[in-house]
Tab-separated table of C-alpha atoms in Angstrom:
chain	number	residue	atom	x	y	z
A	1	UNK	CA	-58.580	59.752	-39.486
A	2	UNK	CA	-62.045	61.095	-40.642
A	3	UNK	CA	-65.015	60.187	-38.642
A	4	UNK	CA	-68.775	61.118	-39.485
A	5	UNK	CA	-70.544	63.325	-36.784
A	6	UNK	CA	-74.137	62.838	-38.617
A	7	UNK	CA	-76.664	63.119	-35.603
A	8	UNK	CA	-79.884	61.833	-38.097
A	9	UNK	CA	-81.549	59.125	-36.279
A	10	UNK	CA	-82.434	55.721	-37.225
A	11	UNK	CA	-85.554	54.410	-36.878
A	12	UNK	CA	-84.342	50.840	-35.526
A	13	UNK	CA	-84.650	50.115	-32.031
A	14	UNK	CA	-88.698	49.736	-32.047
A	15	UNK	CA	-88.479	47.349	-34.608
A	16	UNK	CA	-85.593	45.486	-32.581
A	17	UNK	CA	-87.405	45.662	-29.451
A	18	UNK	CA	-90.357	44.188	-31.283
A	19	UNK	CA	-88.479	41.427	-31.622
A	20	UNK	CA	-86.398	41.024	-28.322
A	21	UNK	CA	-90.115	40.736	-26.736
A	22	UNK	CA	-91.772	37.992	-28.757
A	23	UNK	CA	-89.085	36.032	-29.856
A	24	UNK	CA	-86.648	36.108	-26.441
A	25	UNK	CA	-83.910	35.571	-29.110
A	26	UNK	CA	-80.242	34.867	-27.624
A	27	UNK	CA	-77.026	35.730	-29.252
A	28	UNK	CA	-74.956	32.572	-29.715
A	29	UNK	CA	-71.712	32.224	-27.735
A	30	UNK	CA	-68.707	32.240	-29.627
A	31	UNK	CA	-65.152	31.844	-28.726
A	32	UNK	CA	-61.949	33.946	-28.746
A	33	UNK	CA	-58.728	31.880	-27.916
A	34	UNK	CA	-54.824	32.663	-28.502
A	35	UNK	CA	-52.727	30.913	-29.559
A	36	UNK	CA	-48.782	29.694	-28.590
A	37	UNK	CA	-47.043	31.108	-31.610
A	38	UNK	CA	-43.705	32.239	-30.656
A	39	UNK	CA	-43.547	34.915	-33.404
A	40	UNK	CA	-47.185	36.889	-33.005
A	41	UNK	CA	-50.643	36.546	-31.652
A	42	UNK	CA	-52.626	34.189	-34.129
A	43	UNK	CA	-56.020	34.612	-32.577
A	44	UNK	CA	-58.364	34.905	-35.632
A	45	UNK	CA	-61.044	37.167	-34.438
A	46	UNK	CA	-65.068	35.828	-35.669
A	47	UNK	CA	-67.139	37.278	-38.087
A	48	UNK	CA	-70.271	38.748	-37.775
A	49	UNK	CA	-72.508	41.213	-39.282
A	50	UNK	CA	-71.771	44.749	-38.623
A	51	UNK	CA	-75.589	45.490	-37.578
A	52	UNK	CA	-77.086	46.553	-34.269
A	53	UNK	CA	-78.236	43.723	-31.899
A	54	UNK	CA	-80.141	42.828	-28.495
A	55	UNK	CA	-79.800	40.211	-26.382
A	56	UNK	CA	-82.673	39.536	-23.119
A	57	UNK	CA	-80.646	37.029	-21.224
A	58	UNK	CA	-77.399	34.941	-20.956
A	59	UNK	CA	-75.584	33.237	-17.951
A	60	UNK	CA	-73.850	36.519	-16.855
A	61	UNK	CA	-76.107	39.325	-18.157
A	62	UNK	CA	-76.768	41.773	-15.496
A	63	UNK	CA	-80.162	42.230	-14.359
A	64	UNK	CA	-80.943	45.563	-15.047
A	65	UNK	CA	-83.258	48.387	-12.567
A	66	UNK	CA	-86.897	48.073	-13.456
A	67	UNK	CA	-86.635	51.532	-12.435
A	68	UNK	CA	-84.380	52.034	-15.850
A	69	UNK	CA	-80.382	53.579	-14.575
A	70	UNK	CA	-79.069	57.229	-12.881
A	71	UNK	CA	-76.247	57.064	-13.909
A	72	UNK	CA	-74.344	56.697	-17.990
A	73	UNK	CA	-71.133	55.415	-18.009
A	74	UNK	CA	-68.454	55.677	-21.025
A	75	UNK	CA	-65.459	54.258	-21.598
A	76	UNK	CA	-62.934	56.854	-23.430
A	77	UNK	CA	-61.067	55.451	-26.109
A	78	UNK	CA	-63.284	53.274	-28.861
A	79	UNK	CA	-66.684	55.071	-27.555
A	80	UNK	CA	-65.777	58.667	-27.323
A	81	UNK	CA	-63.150	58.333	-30.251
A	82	UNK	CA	-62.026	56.154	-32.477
A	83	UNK	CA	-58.831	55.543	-30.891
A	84	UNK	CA	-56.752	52.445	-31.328
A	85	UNK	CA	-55.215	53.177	-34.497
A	86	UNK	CA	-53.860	56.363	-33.080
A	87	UNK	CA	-52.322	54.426	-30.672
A	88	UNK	CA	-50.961	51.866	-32.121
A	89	UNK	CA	-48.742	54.125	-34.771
A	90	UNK	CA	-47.763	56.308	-31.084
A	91	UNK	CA	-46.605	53.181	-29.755
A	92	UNK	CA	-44.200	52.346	-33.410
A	93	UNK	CA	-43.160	55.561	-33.407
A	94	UNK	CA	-42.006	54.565	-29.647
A	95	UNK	CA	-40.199	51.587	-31.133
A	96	UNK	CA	-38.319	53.188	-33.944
A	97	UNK	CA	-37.355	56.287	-31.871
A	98	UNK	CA	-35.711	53.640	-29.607
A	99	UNK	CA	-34.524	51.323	-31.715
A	100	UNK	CA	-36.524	48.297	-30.157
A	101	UNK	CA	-35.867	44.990	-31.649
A	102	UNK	CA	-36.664	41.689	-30.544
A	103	UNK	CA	-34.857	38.745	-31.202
A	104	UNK	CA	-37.716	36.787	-32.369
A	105	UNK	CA	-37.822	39.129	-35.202
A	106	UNK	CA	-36.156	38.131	-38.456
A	107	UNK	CA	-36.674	41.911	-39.455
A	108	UNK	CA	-33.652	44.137	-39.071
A	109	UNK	CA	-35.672	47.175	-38.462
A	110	UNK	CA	-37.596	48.420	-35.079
A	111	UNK	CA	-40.272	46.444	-34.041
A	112	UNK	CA	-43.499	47.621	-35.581
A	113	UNK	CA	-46.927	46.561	-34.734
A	114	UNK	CA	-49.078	46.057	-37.885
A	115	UNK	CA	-53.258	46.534	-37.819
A	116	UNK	CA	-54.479	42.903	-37.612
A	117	UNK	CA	-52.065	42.085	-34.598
A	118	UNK	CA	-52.699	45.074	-32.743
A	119	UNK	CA	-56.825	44.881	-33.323
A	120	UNK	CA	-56.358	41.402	-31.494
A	121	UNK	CA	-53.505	42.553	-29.168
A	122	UNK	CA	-55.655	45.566	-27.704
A	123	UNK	CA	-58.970	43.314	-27.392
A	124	UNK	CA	-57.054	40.761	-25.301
A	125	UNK	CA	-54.673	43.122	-22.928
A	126	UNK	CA	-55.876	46.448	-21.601
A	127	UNK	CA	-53.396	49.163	-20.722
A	128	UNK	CA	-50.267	50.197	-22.707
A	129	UNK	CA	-47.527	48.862	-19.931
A	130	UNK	CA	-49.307	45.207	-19.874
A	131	UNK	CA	-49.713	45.286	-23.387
A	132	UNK	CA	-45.591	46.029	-23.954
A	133	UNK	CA	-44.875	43.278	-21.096
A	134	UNK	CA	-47.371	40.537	-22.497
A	135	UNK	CA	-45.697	40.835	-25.854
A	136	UNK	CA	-41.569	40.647	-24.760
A	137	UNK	CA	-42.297	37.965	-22.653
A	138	UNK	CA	-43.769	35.859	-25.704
A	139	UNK	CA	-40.793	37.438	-27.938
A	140	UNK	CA	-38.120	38.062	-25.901
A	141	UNK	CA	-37.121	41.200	-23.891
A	142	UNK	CA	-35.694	43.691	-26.710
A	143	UNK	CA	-32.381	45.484	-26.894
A	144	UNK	CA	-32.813	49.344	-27.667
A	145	UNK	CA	-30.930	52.810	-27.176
A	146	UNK	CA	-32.061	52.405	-23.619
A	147	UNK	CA	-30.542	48.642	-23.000
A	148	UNK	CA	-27.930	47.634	-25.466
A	149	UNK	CA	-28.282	44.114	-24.326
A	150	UNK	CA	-31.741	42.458	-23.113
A	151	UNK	CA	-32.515	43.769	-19.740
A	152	UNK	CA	-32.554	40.813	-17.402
A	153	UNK	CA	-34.007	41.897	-13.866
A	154	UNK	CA	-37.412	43.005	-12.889
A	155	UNK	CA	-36.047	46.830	-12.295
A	156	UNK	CA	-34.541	47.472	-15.789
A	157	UNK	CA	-37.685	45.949	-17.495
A	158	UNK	CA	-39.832	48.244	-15.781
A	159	UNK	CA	-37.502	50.984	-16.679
A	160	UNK	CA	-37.886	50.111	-20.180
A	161	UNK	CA	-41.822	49.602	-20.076
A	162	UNK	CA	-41.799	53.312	-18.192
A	163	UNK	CA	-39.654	55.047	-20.508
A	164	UNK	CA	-41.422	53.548	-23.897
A	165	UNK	CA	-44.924	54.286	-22.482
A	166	UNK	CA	-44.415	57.737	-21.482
A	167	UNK	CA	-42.722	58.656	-24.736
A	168	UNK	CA	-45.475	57.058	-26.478
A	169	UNK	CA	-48.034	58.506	-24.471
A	170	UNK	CA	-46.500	62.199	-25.456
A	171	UNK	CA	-46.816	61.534	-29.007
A	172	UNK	CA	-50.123	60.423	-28.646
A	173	UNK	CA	-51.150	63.572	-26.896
A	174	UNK	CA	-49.380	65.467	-30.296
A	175	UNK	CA	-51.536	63.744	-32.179
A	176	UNK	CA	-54.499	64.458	-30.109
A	177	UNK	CA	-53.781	68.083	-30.047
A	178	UNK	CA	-53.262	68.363	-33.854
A	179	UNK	CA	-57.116	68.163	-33.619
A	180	UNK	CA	-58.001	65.994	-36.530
A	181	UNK	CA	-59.542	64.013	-34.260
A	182	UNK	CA	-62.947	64.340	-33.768
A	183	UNK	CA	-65.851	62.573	-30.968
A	184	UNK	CA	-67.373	59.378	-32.458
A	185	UNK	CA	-70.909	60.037	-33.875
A	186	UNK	CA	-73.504	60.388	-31.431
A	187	UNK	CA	-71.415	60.537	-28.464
A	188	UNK	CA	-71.640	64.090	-27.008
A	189	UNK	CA	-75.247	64.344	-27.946
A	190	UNK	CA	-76.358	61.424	-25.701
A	191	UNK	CA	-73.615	62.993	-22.599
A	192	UNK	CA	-76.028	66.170	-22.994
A	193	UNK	CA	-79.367	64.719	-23.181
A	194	UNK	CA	-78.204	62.573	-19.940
A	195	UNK	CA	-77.195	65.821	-17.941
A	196	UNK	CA	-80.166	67.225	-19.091
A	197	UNK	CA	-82.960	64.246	-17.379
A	198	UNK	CA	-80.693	65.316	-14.396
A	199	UNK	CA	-78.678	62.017	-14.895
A	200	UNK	CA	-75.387	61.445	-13.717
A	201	UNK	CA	-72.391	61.242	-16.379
A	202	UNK	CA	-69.217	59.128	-15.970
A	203	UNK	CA	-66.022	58.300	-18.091
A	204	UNK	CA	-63.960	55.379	-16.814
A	205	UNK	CA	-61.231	54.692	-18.956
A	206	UNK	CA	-57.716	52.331	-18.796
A	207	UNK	CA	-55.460	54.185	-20.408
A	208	UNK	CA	-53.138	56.950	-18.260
A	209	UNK	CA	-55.117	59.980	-17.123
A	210	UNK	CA	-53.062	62.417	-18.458
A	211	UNK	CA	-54.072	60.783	-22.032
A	212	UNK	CA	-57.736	60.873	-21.203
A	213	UNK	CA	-57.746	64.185	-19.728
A	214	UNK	CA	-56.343	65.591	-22.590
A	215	UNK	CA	-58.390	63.408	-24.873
A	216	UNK	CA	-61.694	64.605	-22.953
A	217	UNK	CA	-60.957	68.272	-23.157
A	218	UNK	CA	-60.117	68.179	-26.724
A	219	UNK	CA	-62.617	65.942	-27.918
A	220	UNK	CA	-65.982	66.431	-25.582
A	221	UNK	CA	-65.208	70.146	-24.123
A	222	UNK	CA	-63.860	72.295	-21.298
A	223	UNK	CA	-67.338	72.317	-19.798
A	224	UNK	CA	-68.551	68.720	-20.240
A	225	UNK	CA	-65.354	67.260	-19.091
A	226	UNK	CA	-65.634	69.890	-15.780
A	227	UNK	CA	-69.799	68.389	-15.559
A	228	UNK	CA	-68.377	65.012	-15.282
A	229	UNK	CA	-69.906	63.618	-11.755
A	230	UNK	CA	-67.253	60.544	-12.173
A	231	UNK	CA	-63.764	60.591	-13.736
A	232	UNK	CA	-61.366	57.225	-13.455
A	233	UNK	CA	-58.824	56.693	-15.639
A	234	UNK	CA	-56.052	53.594	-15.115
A	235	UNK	CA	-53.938	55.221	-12.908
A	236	UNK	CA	-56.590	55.459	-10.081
A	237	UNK	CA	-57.126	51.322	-9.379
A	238	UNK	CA	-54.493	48.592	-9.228
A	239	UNK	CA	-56.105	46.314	-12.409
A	240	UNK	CA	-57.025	46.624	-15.487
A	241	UNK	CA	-60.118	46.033	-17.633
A	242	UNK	CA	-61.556	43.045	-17.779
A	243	UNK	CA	-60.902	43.601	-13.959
A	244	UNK	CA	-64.263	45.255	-12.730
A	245	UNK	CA	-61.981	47.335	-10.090
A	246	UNK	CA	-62.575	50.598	-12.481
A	247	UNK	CA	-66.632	50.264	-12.048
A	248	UNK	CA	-67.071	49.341	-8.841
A	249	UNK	CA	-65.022	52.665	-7.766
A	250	UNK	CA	-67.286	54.274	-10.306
A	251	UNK	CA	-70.539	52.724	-8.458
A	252	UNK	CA	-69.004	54.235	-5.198
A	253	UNK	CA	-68.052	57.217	-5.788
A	254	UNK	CA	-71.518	57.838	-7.282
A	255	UNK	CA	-72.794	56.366	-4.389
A	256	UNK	CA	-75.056	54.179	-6.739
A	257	UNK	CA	-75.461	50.250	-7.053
A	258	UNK	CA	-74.067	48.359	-10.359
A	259	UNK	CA	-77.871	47.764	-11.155
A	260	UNK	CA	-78.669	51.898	-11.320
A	261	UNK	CA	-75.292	52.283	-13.659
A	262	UNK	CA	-75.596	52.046	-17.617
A	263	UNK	CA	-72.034	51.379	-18.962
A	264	UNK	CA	-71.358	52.139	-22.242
A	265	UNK	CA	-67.946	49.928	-24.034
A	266	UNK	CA	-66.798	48.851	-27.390
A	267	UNK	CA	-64.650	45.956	-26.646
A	268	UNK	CA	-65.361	42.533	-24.808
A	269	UNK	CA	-62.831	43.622	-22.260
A	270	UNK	CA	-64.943	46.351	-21.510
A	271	UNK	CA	-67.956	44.518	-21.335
A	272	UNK	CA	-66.676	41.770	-19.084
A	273	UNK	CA	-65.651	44.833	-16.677
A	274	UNK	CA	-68.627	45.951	-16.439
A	275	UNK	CA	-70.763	43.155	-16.532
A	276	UNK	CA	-68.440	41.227	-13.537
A	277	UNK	CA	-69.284	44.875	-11.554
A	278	UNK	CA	-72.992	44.393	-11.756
A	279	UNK	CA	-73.518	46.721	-14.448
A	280	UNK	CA	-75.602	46.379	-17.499
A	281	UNK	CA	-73.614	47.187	-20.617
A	282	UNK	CA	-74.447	48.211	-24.110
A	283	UNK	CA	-71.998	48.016	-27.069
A	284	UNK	CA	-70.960	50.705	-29.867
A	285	UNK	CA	-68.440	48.387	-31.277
A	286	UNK	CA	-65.563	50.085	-33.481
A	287	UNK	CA	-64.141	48.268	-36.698
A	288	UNK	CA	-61.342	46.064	-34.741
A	289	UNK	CA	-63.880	44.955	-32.330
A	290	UNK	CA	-67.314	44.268	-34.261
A	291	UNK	CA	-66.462	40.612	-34.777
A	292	UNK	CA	-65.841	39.889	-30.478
A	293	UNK	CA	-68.494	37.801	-28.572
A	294	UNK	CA	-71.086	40.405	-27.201
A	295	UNK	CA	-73.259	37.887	-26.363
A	296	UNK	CA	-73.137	39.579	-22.468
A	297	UNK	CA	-74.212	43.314	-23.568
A	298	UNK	CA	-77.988	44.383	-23.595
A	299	UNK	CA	-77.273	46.053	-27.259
A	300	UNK	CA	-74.792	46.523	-29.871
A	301	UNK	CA	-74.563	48.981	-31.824
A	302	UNK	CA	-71.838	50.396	-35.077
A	303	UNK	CA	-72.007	53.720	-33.415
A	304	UNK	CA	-74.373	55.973	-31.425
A	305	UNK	CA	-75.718	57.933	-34.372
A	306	UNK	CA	-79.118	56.639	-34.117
A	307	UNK	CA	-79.198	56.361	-30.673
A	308	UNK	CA	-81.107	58.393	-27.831
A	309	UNK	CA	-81.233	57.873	-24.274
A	310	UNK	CA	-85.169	57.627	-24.566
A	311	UNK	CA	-84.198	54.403	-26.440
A	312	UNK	CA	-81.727	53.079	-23.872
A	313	UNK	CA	-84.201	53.721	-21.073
A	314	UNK	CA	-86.826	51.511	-23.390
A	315	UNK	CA	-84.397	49.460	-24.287
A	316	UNK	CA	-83.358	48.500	-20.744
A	317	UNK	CA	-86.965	48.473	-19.270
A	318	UNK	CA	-87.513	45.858	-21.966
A	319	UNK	CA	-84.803	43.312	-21.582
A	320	UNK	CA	-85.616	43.253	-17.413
A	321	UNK	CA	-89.302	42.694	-18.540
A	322	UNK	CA	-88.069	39.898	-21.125
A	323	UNK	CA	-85.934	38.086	-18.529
């Protein structure tokens, strides 16, 4: 997968603040529901224009520092790469090398997860275990080279749901390492001009921290990853994303309020994280997630290309004034 690293900037935010402050527009709420099917997640994700947007206020935007933020927050995977795709052919790989079929499936070969179901999948469920244990519940616990028959108590399921996610995890990291995967636009840019104003930097990520470790040193650099003043990945709190338990930890070990934080996301998982912690949120929104309600976030943007952190300082000092 071939991403663009163009740094040119975009002239857009002036015009967009222009029109955050005279017009006070909102983003209309949309909705995002599932649905019962016993065979696959239906949920028909919305479309919208794949443009960058503001939004001043809404019922559970966070109100912002006047003073602007200290510290810049990324998530990992959809922000600092383009991920989700990479995980979703570790995880089939997972299924054919153990032979994991459910018996909803009508198929006669391994399970296999295709692009639309896992876009809405990995918007609705953070974390690879809870992902695996949403879906065999709906579809029936799977027999496999591990269980021959349909493991029944709580002990063999989690044995399963261990043994699938660390073998996926290790071909993830293969494909990681083959290093064909490079940092979304933008991305390490912004992390430098933020350590250079003498702001603190932050990743907080769900997935395992052996994944984003290795995704962080690979993708962002030995020395950026070591500059980090914050590093959470899932292992380190008890819930996942859209569970705010990730930021808050974030906002302590900093030793900062939600309101001095900037989080950056690309899913509405993310944003509900961060927005439930007290932190402001802006959006750089990959393909599977551009259509998702970000009616919450400050900004959304396609990527961070155009973006610099003299704009998200502006951009924040604006929405508090608008509100």
């Amino acid at each position: 997968m071939a991403l663009s690293t163009s740094s040119s900037v975009v002239p857009q935010l002036q015009h967009q603040h222009h029109f955050l402050l005279s017009s006070a527009a909102f983003i209309s709420r949309s909705s995002l529901s599932l649905s019962s099917n016993a065979v696959r997640l239906s949920l028909l994700p919305l479309r919208s224009k794949n443009r960058t947007t503001f939004s001043s206020s809404s019922s559970s935007v966070v109100k912002a520092s006047a003073n602007s933020f200290v510290a810049l927050i990324f998530d990992c995977d959809g922000v600092i790469l383009e991920s989700e795709d990479l995980h979703r052919q570790a995880y089939n790989d997972a299924f054919a090398f153990f032979n994991v079929r459910c018996p909803s499936s009508s198929s006669d070969k391994a399970l296999d997860w295709d692009i639309e179901f896992y876009d809405v999948l990995q918007n609705r469920i953070g974390g690879g275990k809870p992902k695996m244990r949403w879906y065999f519940k709906e579809h029936g616990w799977p027999t496999s080279t591990v269980f021959a028959t349909p493991p029944e108590s709580d002990a063999d399921r989690s044995k399963l749901i261990d043994i699938l996610q660390d073998w996926k995890t290790e071909r993830y990291q293969e494909i990681i390492k083959s290093g064909s995967v490079p940092p979304r636009p933008g991305v390490l840019r912004l992390m430098d001009e933020a350590k250079a104003s003498g702001k603190k930097l932050a990743v907080c990520s769900a997935a395992t921290k052996s994944s984003v470790i290795l995704t962080l040193e690979s993708l962002i650099g030995l020395d950026r990853f070591q500059g980090l003043d914050c590093f959470l990945a899932g292992d380190d709190v008890k819930e996942k994303k859209p569970d705010p338990s990730i930021y808050i930890a974030a906002a302590k070990k900093l030793g900062l309020s939600g309101e001095e934080c900037l989080v950056v996301e690309d899913s509405v998982i993310g944003l509900q994280a961060a927005t439930k912690a007290g932190m402001p949120c802006v959006i750089t929104h990959t393909s599977s997630t551009a259509n998702q309600d970000f009616t919450d976030a400050i900004a959304t943007y396609p990527d961070l290309s155009s973006v610099r952190l003299s704009d998200l300082e502006t951009l924040l000092q604006n929405v508090v004034a608008a509100t």
